[in-house]
PDB file of C-alpha atoms and ligand atoms in Angstrom:
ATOM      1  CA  UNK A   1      41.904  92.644  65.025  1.00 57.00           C
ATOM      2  CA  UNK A   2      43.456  92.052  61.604  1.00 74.00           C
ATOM      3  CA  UNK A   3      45.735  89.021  60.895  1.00 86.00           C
ATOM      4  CA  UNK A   4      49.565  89.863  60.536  1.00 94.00           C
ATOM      5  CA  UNK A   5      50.410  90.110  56.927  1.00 97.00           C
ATOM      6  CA  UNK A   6      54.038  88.361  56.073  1.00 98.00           C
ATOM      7  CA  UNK A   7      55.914  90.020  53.123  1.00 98.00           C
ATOM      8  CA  UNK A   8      59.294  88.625  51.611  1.00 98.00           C
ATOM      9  CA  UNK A   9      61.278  91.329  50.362  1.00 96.00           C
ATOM     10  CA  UNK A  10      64.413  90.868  48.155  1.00 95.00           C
ATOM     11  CA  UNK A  11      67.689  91.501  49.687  1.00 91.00           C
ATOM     12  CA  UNK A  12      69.904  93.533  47.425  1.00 87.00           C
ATOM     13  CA  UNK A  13      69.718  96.237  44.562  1.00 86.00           C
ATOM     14  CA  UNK A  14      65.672  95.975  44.625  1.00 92.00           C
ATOM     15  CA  UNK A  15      65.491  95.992  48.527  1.00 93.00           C
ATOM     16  CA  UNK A  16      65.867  99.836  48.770  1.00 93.00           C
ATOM     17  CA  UNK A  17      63.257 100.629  45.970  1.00 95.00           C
ATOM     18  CA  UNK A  18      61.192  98.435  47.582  1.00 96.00           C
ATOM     19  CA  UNK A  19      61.371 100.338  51.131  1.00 95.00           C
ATOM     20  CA  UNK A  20      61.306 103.593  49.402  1.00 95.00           C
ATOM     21  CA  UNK A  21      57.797 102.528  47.240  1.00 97.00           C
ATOM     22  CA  UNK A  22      56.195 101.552  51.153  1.00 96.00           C
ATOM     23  CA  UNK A  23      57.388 104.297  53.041  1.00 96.00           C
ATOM     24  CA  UNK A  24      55.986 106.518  50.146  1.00 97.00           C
ATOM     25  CA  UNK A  25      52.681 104.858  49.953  1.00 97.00           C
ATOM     26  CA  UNK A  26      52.251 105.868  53.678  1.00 95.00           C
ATOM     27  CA  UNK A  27      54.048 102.861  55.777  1.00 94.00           C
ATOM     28  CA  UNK A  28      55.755 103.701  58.896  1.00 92.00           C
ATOM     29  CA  UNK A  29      59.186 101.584  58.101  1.00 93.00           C
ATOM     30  CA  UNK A  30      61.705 101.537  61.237  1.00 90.00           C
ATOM     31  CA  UNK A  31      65.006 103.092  60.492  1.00 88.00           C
ATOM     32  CA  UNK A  32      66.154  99.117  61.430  1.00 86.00           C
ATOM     33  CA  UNK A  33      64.888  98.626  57.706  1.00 89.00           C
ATOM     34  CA  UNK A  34      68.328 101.006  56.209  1.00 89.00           C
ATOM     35  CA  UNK A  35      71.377  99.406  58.191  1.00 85.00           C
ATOM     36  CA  UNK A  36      70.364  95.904  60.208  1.00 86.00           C
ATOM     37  CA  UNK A  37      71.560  92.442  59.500  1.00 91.00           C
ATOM     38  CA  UNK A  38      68.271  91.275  60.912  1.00 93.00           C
ATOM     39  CA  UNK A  39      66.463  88.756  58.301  1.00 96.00           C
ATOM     40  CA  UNK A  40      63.108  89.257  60.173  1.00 96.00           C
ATOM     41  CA  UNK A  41      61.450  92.715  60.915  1.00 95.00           C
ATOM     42  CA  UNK A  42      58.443  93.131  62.105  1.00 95.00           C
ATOM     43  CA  UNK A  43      56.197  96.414  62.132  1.00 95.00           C
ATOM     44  CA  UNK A  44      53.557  95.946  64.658  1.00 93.00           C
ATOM     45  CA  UNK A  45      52.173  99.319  63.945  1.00 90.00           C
ATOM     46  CA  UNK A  46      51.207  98.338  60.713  1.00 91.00           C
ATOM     47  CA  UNK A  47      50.779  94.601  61.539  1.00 94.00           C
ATOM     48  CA  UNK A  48      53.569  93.730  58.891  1.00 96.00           C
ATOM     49  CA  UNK A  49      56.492  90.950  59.321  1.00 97.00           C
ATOM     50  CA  UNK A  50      58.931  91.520  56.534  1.00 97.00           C
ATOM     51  CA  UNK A  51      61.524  88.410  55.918  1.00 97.00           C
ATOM     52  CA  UNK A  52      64.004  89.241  54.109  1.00 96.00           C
ATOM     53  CA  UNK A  53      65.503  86.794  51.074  1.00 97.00           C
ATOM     54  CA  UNK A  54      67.315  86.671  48.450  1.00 96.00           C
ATOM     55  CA  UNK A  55      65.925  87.407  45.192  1.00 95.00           C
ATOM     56  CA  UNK A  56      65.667  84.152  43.968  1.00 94.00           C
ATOM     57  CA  UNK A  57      64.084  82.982  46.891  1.00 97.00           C
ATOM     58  CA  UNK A  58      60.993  85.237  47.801  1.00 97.00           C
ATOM     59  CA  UNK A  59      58.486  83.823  44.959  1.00 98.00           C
ATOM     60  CA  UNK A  60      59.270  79.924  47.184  1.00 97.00           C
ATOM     61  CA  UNK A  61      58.608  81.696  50.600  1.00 98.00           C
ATOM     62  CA  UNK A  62      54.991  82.959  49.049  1.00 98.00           C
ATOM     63  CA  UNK A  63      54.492  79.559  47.197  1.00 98.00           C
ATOM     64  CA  UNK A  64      54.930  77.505  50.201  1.00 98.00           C
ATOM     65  CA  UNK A  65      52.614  80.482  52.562  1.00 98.00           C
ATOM     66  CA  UNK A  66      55.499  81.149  54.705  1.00 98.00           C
ATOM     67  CA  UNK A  67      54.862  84.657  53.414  1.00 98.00           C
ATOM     68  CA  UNK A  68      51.518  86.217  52.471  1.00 98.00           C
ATOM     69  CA  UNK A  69      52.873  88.430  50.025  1.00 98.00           C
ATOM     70  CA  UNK A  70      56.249  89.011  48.415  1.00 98.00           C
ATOM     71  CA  UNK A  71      58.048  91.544  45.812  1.00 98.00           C
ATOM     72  CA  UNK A  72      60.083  89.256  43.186  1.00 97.00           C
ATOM     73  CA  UNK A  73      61.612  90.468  39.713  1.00 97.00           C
ATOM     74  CA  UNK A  74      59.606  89.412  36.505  1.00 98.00           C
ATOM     75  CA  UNK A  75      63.238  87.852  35.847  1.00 97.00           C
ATOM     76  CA  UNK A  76      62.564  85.183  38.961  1.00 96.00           C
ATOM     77  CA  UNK A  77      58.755  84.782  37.882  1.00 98.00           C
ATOM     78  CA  UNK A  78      59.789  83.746  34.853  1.00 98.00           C
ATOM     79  CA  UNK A  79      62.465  81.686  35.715  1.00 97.00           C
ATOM     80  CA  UNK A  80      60.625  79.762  38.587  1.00 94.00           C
ATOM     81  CA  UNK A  81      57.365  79.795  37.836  1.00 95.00           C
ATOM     82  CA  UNK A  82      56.040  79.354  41.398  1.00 97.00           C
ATOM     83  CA  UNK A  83      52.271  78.916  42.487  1.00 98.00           C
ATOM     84  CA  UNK A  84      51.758  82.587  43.341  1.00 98.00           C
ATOM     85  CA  UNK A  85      49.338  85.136  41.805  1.00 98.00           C
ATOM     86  CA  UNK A  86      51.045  88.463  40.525  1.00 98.00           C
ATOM     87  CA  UNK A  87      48.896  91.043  41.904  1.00 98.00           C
ATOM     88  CA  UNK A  88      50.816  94.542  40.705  1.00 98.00           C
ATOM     89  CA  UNK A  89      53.582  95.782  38.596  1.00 98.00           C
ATOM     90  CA  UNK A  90      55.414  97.897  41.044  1.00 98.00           C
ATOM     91  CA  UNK A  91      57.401  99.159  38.256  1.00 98.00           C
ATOM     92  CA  UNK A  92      61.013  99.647  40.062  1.00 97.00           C
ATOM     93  CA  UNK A  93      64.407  98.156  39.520  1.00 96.00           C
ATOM     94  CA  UNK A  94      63.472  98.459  36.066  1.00 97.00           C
ATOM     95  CA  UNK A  95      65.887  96.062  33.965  1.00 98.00           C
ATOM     96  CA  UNK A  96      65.928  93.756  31.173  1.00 98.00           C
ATOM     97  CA  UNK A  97      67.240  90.084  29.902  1.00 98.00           C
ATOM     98  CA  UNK A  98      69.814  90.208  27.129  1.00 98.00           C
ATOM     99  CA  UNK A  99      71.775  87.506  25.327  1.00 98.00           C
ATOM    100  CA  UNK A 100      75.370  89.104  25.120  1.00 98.00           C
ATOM    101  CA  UNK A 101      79.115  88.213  24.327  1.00 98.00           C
ATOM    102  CA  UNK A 102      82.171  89.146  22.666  1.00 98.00           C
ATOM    103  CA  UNK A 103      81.685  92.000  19.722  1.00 96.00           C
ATOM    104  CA  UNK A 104      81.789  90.402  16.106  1.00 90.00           C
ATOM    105  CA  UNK A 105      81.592  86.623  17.496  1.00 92.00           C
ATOM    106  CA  UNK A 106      79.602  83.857  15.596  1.00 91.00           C
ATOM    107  CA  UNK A 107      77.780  80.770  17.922  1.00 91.00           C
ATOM    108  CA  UNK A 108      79.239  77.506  17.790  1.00 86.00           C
ATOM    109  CA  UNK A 109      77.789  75.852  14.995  1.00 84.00           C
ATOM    110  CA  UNK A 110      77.487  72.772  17.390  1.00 89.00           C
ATOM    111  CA  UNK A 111      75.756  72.892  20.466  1.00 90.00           C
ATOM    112  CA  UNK A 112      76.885  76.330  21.687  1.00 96.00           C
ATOM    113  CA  UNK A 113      77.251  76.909  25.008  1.00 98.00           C
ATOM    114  CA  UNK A 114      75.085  80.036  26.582  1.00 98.00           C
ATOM    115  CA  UNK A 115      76.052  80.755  30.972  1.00 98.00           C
ATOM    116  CA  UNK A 116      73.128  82.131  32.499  1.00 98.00           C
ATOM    117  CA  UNK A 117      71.683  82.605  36.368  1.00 98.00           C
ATOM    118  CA  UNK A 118      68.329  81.941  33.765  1.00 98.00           C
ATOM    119  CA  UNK A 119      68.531  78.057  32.938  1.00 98.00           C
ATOM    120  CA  UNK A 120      64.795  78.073  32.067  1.00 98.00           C
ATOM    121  CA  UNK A 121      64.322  81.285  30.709  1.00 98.00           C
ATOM    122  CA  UNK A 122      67.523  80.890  28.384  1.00 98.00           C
ATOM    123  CA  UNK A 123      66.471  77.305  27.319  1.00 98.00           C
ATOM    124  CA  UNK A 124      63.092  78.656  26.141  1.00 98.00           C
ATOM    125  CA  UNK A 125      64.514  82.155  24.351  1.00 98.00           C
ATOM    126  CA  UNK A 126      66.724  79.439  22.419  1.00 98.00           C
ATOM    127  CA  UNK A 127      63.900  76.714  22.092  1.00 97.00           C
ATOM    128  CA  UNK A 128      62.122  79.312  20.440  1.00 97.00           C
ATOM    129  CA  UNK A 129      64.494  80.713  18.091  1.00 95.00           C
ATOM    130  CA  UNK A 130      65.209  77.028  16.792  1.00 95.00           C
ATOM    131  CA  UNK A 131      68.681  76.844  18.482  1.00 95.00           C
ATOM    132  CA  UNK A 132      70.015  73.955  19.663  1.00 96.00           C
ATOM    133  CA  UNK A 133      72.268  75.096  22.617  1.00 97.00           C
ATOM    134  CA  UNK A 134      73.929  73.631  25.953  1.00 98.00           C
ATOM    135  CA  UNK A 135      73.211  75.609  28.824  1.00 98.00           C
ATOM    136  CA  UNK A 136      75.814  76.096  31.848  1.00 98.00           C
ATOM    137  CA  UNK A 137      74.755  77.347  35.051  1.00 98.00           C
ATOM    138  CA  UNK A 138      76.281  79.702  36.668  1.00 98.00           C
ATOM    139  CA  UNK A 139      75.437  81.589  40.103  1.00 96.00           C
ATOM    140  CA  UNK A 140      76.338  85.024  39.984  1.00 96.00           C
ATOM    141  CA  UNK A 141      79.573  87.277  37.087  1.00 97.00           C
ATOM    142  CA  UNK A 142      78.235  85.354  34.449  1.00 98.00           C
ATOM    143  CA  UNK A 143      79.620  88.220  32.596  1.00 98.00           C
ATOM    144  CA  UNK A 144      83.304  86.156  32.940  1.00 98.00           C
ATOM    145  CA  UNK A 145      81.854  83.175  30.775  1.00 98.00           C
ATOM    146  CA  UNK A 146      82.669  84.714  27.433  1.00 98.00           C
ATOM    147  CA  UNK A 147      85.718  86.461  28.013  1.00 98.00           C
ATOM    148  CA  UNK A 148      87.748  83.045  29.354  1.00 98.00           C
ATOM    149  CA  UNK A 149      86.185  81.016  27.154  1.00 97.00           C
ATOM    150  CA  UNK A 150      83.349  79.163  29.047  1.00 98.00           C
ATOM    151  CA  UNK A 151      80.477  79.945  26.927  1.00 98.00           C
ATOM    152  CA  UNK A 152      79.493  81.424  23.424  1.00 97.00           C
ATOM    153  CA  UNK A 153      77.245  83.732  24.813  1.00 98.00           C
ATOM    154  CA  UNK A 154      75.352  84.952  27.881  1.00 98.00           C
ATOM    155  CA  UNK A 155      72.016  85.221  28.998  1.00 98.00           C
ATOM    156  CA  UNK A 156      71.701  87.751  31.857  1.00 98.00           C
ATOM    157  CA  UNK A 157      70.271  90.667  33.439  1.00 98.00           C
ATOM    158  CA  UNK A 158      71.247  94.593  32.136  1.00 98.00           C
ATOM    159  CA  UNK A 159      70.671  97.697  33.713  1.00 97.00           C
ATOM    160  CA  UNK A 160      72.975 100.134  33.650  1.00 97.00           C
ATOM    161  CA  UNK A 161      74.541  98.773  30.688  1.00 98.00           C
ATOM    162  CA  UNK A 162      77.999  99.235  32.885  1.00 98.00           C
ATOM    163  CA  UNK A 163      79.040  95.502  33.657  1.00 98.00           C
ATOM    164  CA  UNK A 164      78.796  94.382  30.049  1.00 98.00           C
ATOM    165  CA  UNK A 165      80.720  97.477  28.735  1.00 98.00           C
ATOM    166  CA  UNK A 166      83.734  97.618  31.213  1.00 98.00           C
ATOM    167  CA  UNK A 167      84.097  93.406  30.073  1.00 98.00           C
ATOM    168  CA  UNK A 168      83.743  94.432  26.832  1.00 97.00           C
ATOM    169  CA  UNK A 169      80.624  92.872  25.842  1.00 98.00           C
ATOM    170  CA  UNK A 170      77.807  93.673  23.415  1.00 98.00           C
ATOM    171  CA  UNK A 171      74.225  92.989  23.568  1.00 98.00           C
ATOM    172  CA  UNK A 172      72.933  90.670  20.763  1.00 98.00           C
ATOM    173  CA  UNK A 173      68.987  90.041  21.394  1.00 98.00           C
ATOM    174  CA  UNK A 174      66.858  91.791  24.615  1.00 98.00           C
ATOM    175  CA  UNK A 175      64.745  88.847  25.031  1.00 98.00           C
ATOM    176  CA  UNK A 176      62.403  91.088  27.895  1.00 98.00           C
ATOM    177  CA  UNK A 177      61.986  93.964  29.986  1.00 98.00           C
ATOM    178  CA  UNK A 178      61.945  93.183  33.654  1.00 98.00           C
ATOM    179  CA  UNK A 179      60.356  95.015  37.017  1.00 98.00           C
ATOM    180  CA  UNK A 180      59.294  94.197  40.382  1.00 98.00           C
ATOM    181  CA  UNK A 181      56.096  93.116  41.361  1.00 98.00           C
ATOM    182  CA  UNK A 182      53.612  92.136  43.918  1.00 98.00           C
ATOM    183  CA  UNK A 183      53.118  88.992  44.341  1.00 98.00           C
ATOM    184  CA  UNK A 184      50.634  86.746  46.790  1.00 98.00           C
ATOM    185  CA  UNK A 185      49.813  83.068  47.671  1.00 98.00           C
ATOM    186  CA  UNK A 186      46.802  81.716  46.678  1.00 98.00           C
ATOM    187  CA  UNK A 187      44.734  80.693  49.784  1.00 98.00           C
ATOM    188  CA  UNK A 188      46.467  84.180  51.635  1.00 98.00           C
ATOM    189  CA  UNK A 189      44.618  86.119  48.990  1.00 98.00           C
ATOM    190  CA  UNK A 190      41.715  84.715  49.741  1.00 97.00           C
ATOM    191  CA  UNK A 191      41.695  84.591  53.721  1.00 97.00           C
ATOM    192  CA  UNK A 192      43.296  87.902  54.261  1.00 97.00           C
ATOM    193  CA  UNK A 193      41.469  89.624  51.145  1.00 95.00           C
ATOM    194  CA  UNK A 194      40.893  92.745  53.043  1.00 95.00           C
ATOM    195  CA  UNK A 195      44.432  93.169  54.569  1.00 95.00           C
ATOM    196  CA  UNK A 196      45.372  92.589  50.620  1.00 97.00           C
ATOM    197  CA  UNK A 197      42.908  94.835  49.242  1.00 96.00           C
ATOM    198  CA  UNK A 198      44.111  97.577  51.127  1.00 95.00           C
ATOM    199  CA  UNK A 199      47.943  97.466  50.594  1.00 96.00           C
ATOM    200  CA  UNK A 200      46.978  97.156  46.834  1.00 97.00           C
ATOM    201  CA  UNK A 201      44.796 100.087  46.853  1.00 97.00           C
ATOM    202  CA  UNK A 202      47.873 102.212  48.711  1.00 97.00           C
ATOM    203  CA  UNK A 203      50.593 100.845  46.927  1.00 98.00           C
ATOM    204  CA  UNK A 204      48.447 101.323  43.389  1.00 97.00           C
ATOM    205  CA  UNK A 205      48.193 105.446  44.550  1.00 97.00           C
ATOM    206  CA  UNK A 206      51.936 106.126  44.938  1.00 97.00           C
ATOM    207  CA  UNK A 207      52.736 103.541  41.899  1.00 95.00           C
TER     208      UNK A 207
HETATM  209  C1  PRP B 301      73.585  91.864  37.847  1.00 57.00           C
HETATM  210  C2  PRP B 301      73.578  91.206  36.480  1.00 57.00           C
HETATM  211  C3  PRP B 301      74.715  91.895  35.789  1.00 57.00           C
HETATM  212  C4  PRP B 301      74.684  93.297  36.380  1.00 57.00           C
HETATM  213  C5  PRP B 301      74.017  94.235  35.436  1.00 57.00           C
HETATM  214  O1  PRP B 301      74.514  91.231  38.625  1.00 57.00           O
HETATM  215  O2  PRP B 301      73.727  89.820  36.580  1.00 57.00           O
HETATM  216  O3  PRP B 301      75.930  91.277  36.078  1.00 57.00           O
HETATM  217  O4  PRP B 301      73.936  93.215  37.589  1.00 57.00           O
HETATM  218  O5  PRP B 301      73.989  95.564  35.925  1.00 57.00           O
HETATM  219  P1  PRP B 301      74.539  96.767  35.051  1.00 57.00           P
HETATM  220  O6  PRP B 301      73.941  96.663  33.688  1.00 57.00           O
HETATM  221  O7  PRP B 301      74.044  97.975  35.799  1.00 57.00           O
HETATM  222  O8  PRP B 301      76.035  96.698  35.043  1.00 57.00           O
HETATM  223  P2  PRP B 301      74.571  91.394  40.217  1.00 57.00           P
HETATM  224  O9  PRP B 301      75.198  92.689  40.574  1.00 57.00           O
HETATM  225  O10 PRP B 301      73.207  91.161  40.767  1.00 57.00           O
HETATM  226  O11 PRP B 301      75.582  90.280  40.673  1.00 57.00           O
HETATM  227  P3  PRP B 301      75.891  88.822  40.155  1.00 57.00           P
HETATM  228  O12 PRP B 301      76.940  88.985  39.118  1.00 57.00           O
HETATM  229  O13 PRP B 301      76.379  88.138  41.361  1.00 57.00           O
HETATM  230  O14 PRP B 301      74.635  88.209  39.599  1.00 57.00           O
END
């Protein structure tokens, strides 16, 4: 009998890609998975325990082998660099990471201040581009930095393009494009290989 294989999924905008991409690649997903408040589902038909996280979150769950597998935005990869193997780009929730602000506004010539959900990802896009900034961390409308004054610009996600347009913010830089992917702890991959193997191989047919 095979060993139950636990995934973290990402609570949130992803969440429903994410059930859609299974249920297409032939898993039997319990209508539970559409409306519950339940943070742990399991599927014994297909052996599967999904816990569900918040974004941020899932890559720590699969670093510490709480959860075999997990589906985490490039955007959190990047940002956390966990211990975790990426195994597939599932390519949904497709996004990308822009430094923004006010139209027709210069930086700070000292220090200027950039609000991001991204501490490390910002500090390296500005590392890189020989800026000396400050970052401030924020947890969630970073879009509101800029427009009372908080920070010069932002660093945040963009998909639709709506949030920063109804604030009245332009895009100045995309520093990357950003999907979902599969990822896996280390010593799971190698004990469970064939459970692995074969979600891979169903996931990679529908991908
Ligand atoms: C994300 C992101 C932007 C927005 C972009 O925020 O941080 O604010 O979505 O989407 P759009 O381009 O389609 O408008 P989220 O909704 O996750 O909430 P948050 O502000 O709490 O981070």
């Amino acid at each position: 009998m095979n060993e139950q294989l636990t995934i973290a999924m990402p609570k949130g905008r992803i969440f429903t890609e994410a059930v859609e991409l299974l249920r297409s690649a032939g898993f039997d997903l319990p209508p539970e998975f559409d409306d519950s408040r339940k943070l742990i589902i399991d599927v014994e038909e297909e052996n599967f325990r999904f816990i569900l996280a918040k974004p941020m979150d899932v890559a720590t769950y699969v670093e510490h082998g709480v959860a075999d597998l997990g589906i985490a935005g490039k955007d959190v990869l990047l940002e956390e660099e966990r211990d975790v193997y990426e195994l597939l780009d599932l390519k949904i929730s497709g996004c990308y990471l822009a430094v923004a602000g006010l139209l027709d506004t210069k930086m700070n010539d000292v220090a200027p201040k950039i609000a991001t959900k991204y501490p490390n990802i910002a500090a390296a896009y500005f590392r890189e581009q020989g800026e000396q900034v400050e970052i401030i961390k924020l947890n969630g409308s970073i879009e509101l930095a800029p427009l009372i004054g908080l920070a010069d610009r932002i660093v945040d996600i963009v998909s639709t393009g709506r949030t920063l347009k109804e604030n009245g913010l332009v895009e100045y830089e995309t520093i990357t494009n950003v999907t979902s992917r599969l990822i896996v702890n280390p010593v799971s991959y190698r004990i469970k290989d064939e459970q692995i193997s074969e979600l891979v191989k169903k996931l990679n047919e529908v991908i």
